[in-house]
C-alpha cells in the first residue's frame, strides 16, 4: 500500500478508506502519513446487476436459511452470517422463548447467533482475489459480512445499499415463492391489514345495533347474515394463514 505525505484533504472513491499513521525518521515522529486501502463498494440494484453481468462478480447471500428459502437470486452462493441458535443452556432457552413470543411471532424472525464458520466457509469456496457481491435483506448483514471478509484479506467486495428489499421484480432472476424484496416479510405483520378488517367489522356490527330501530326487520336480518358470513370467511382465512406460518417457522 502506498503512503501519501500531505496535509490537504483527499478526495477518495467509494472503494477507498483513509487511515493515518506516524512517519518515523531516526526514531522520532516527524509527521503524519495517510494510507489508502481498499474498502467495500456500495451500489444500487442496477449497478449490482452490471457487476455480476459485466465484471464477473459472484453473488454471495449472507441471509439466514428462512429468508434465503423464501427467495434468492438464481445461481447465487449461500453462506449465512447468522445461523439458528439451538443451544440449550438456561439463558439461551429464556432468550429463545422471549424472542419467539415477540420477534418470531410478529415478524417471523428466527432465533439466531453469529456463524462461527462464516469466514472459513467463504474461504473454502472463494479465493481472496475473488469478486464478491454480498447481499442480505436490509443491507446491514452484508456490510457486517464485508467487514469480516476484508479482515480476512478479501479486497474486491461490493454490497447492495439497503439490501434486497430495494430490488424491483425482474432485476435479477430469482428462485422462491416470494419476490426478493418481500423475502423478509413474515409473521403477523404480513396480515395486519386483514386483522384490521376484522376489528373494523366489530365496529360496524356495533353501528348496526345502534341503527337497528331505523331499518325494517327483513333488511336488518339480511344485512347481518350477509355481513357475518363474509367476515367469518375472512377470519377463517386469517387463522389458516397464521397456522400455516407457525408450522413453517417450527419446521425451519
Coordinates of C-alpha atoms in Angstrom, one line a residue:
X1 CA 0.0 0.0 0.0
X2 CA 1.3 3.4 -0.9
X3 CA 1.8 6.2 1.6
X4 CA 0.9 9.8 0.9
X5 CA 2.7 12.6 2.8
X6 CA 0.4 15.6 2.7
X7 CA -2.0 17.6 4.9
X8 CA -4.6 18.7 2.4
X9 CA -7.9 16.8 2.3
X10 CA -8.1 13.9 -0.2
X11 CA -11.0 13.1 -2.5
X12 CA -11.4 9.3 -2.4
X13 CA -13.6 7.0 -4.3
X14 CA -16.3 4.8 -2.7
X15 CA -13.7 1.9 -2.7
X16 CA -11.2 3.7 -0.6
X17 CA -10.7 4.4 3.1
X18 CA -8.4 6.8 4.8
X19 CA -6.2 5.7 7.7
X20 CA -3.4 7.5 9.4
X21 CA 0.0 6.6 11.0
X22 CA 3.1 8.4 12.2
X23 CA 6.1 8.7 9.9
X24 CA 9.2 8.0 12.0
X25 CA 12.7 9.3 11.0
X26 CA 15.7 8.3 13.1
X27 CA 13.4 7.2 15.9
X28 CA 11.5 10.5 16.1
X29 CA 8.0 11.1 14.9
X30 CA 8.2 13.6 12.1
X31 CA 4.7 14.0 10.5
X32 CA 1.5 12.2 9.8
X33 CA 1.3 9.9 6.7
X34 CA -2.0 8.8 5.2
X35 CA -2.7 5.3 4.0
X36 CA -5.2 4.3 1.3
X37 CA -6.6 0.8 1.4
X38 CA -9.4 -1.0 -0.4
X39 CA -12.9 -0.6 1.0
X40 CA -16.3 -2.1 0.3
X41 CA -18.2 -0.6 -2.7
X42 CA -21.9 0.1 -2.0
X43 CA -24.0 0.0 -5.1
X44 CA -27.7 0.2 -6.1
X45 CA -29.6 -2.6 -7.8
X46 CA -28.8 -1.6 -11.4
X47 CA -25.1 -1.2 -10.6
X48 CA -25.1 -4.6 -8.8
X49 CA -26.6 -6.2 -11.9
X50 CA -23.8 -4.8 -14.0
X51 CA -21.1 -6.0 -11.6
X52 CA -22.5 -9.5 -12.0
X53 CA -23.1 -9.4 -15.7
X54 CA -20.1 -7.4 -16.9
X55 CA -17.4 -7.7 -14.2
X56 CA -17.8 -11.3 -13.2
X57 CA -18.9 -10.7 -9.5
X58 CA -20.2 -13.8 -7.8
X59 CA -23.4 -13.2 -5.6
X60 CA -22.9 -14.3 -2.0
X61 CA -26.2 -14.4 0.0
X62 CA -25.5 -14.0 3.7
X63 CA -29.1 -14.1 5.0
X64 CA -30.4 -16.8 7.3
X65 CA -31.9 -20.0 5.9
X66 CA -35.5 -19.0 6.2
X67 CA -35.2 -15.8 4.2
X68 CA -33.0 -17.5 1.7
X69 CA -35.6 -20.2 1.0
X70 CA -38.4 -17.7 0.6
X71 CA -36.5 -16.0 -2.3
X72 CA -32.9 -15.7 -3.5
X73 CA -31.0 -14.7 -6.7
X74 CA -30.7 -17.6 -9.1
X75 CA -27.3 -19.3 -9.1
X76 CA -26.1 -17.4 -6.0
X77 CA -24.0 -18.9 -3.2
X78 CA -25.3 -19.1 0.3
X79 CA -23.2 -18.7 3.5
X80 CA -25.3 -17.3 6.3
X81 CA -23.7 -14.7 8.6
X82 CA -26.1 -15.9 11.4
X83 CA -27.3 -19.5 12.0
X84 CA -30.1 -20.9 14.1
X85 CA -29.3 -20.9 17.8
X86 CA -30.2 -24.4 19.1
X87 CA -28.1 -24.1 22.3
X88 CA -30.0 -25.5 25.4
X89 CA -28.4 -23.7 28.3
X90 CA -30.8 -21.9 30.6
X91 CA -30.0 -18.4 29.5
X92 CA -30.4 -19.3 25.8
X93 CA -33.7 -21.1 26.4
X94 CA -35.2 -18.0 28.1
X95 CA -33.9 -15.7 25.4
X96 CA -35.4 -18.0 22.7
X97 CA -38.8 -18.1 24.4
X98 CA -38.9 -14.3 24.6
X99 CA -37.8 -14.0 21.0
X100 CA -40.3 -16.5 19.7
X101 CA -43.2 -14.7 21.6
X102 CA -42.4 -11.3 20.0
X103 CA -40.0 -11.0 17.0
X104 CA -40.6 -14.6 15.9
X105 CA -44.4 -14.3 16.2
X106 CA -44.9 -10.8 14.8
X107 CA -42.0 -10.6 12.3
X108 CA -41.2 -14.2 11.5
X109 CA -37.6 -13.8 12.5
X110 CA -35.7 -16.9 13.5
X111 CA -33.6 -17.1 16.8
X112 CA -30.0 -16.9 15.6
X113 CA -26.4 -16.5 16.6
X114 CA -23.3 -15.4 14.7
X115 CA -22.0 -18.1 12.4
X116 CA -18.5 -19.1 13.8
X117 CA -17.6 -20.8 10.5
X118 CA -18.6 -17.9 8.2
X119 CA -15.1 -16.7 7.0
X120 CA -13.8 -20.3 6.7
X121 CA -16.9 -21.3 4.7
X122 CA -16.3 -18.4 2.3
X123 CA -12.6 -19.3 2.0
X124 CA -13.5 -22.8 1.1
X125 CA -15.4 -21.5 -2.0
X126 CA -13.6 -18.3 -2.9
X127 CA -10.0 -17.1 -3.1
X128 CA -9.1 -13.7 -1.6
X129 CA -8.9 -12.4 -5.2
X130 CA -12.5 -13.2 -6.0
X131 CA -15.0 -10.5 -6.8
X132 CA -17.9 -10.9 -4.4
X133 CA -21.3 -9.1 -4.3
X134 CA -22.7 -9.6 -0.8
X135 CA -26.4 -9.4 -0.4
X136 CA -28.9 -9.5 2.5
X137 CA -32.4 -8.2 3.1
X138 CA -31.8 -4.8 4.5
X139 CA -28.1 -4.2 3.9
X140 CA -26.8 -4.5 7.5
X141 CA -25.7 -8.1 7.5
X142 CA -23.9 -7.8 4.1
X143 CA -22.0 -4.7 5.4
X144 CA -21.0 -6.7 8.6
X145 CA -20.0 -9.7 6.5
X146 CA -17.9 -7.5 4.2
X147 CA -16.0 -6.1 7.2
X148 CA -15.2 -9.7 8.3
X149 CA -14.1 -10.7 4.9
X150 CA -12.0 -7.6 4.5
X151 CA -10.2 -8.6 7.6
X152 CA -9.5 -12.0 6.1
X153 CA -7.9 -10.4 3.0
X154 CA -10.7 -10.0 0.5
X155 CA -10.4 -6.8 -1.4
X156 CA -13.0 -7.0 -4.2
X157 CA -16.2 -6.7 -2.3
X158 CA -19.5 -4.9 -3.1
X159 CA -22.8 -4.6 -1.2
X160 CA -26.2 -3.5 -2.3
X161 CA -27.2 -0.4 -0.4
X162 CA -30.3 -1.2 1.8
X163 CA -30.3 -4.8 0.6
X164 CA -32.6 -6.9 -1.4
X165 CA -35.7 -5.1 -0.2
X166 CA -34.8 -2.4 -2.8
X167 CA -34.7 -4.9 -5.7
X168 CA -37.6 -4.4 -8.1
X169 CA -39.1 -7.6 -9.6
X170 CA -37.3 -8.7 -12.7
X171 CA -34.0 -7.1 -11.9
X172 CA -32.5 -10.5 -11.1
X173 CA -33.7 -13.9 -11.9
X174 CA -34.9 -15.4 -8.6
X175 CA -35.9 -18.7 -7.0
X176 CA -38.6 -19.0 -4.4
X177 CA -42.3 -18.4 -3.7
X178 CA -41.8 -14.7 -3.0
X179 CA -40.2 -11.7 -4.7
X180 CA -36.7 -10.8 -3.5
X181 CA -38.0 -7.6 -1.9
X182 CA -40.6 -9.4 0.1
X183 CA -38.4 -12.3 1.4
X184 CA -38.0 -10.5 4.8
X185 CA -41.8 -10.3 5.4
X186 CA -43.3 -12.9 7.6
X187 CA -45.3 -13.4 10.8
X188 CA -48.4 -11.5 11.9
X189 CA -47.3 -8.2 10.3
X190 CA -48.0 -9.6 6.9
X191 CA -51.7 -10.0 7.7
X192 CA -52.1 -6.9 9.9
X193 CA -54.4 -5.4 7.2
X194 CA -56.8 -8.4 7.4
X195 CA -56.7 -8.2 11.2
X196 CA -57.7 -4.6 11.0
X197 CA -60.6 -5.6 8.7
X198 CA -61.9 -7.9 11.3
X199 CA -61.6 -5.3 14.1
X200 CA -63.3 -2.8 11.9
X201 CA -66.1 -5.4 11.4
X202 CA -66.7 -5.3 15.2
X203 CA -67.3 -1.5 15.0
X204 CA -69.6 -1.9 12.0
X205 CA -71.6 -4.5 14.0
X206 CA -71.9 -2.1 16.8
X207 CA -73.2 0.5 14.3
X208 CA -75.9 -1.9 13.1
X209 CA -77.0 -2.4 16.6
X210 CA -77.3 1.3 17.2
X211 CA -79.3 1.9 14.0
X212 CA -81.4 -1.3 14.1
X213 CA -84.6 0.7 15.1
X214 CA -84.2 2.7 11.8
X215 CA -84.3 -0.4 9.5
X216 CA -87.1 -2.8 8.5
X217 CA -86.7 -6.1 10.2
X218 CA -86.2 -8.1 7.0
X219 CA -83.5 -5.7 5.7
X220 CA -81.7 -5.9 9.1
X221 CA -81.7 -9.7 9.2
X222 CA -80.4 -9.9 5.6
X223 CA -77.6 -7.4 6.2
X224 CA -76.5 -9.1 9.4
X225 CA -76.4 -12.5 7.9
X226 CA -74.5 -11.4 4.8
X227 CA -72.1 -9.3 6.9
X228 CA -71.3 -12.1 9.4
X229 CA -70.9 -14.7 6.7
X230 CA -68.3 -12.6 4.8
X231 CA -66.4 -11.7 7.9
X232 CA -66.4 -15.3 9.1
X233 CA -64.8 -16.4 5.9
X234 CA -62.1 -13.7 6.2
X235 CA -61.4 -14.7 9.8
X236 CA -61.1 -18.4 8.8
X237 CA -58.6 -17.3 6.1
X238 CA -56.5 -15.3 8.6
X239 CA -56.4 -18.2 11.1
X240 CA -55.4 -20.6 8.4
X241 CA -52.6 -18.3 7.3
X242 CA -51.3 -17.8 10.9
X243 CA -51.4 -21.6 11.4
X244 CA -49.5 -22.2 8.2
X245 CA -46.9 -19.6 9.1
X246 CA -46.4 -21.1 12.5
X247 CA -45.9 -24.6 11.0
X248 CA -43.3 -23.2 8.6
X249 CA -41.4 -21.4 11.4
X250 CA -41.4 -24.5 13.6
X251 CA -40.2 -26.7 10.7
X252 CA -37.3 -24.4 9.9

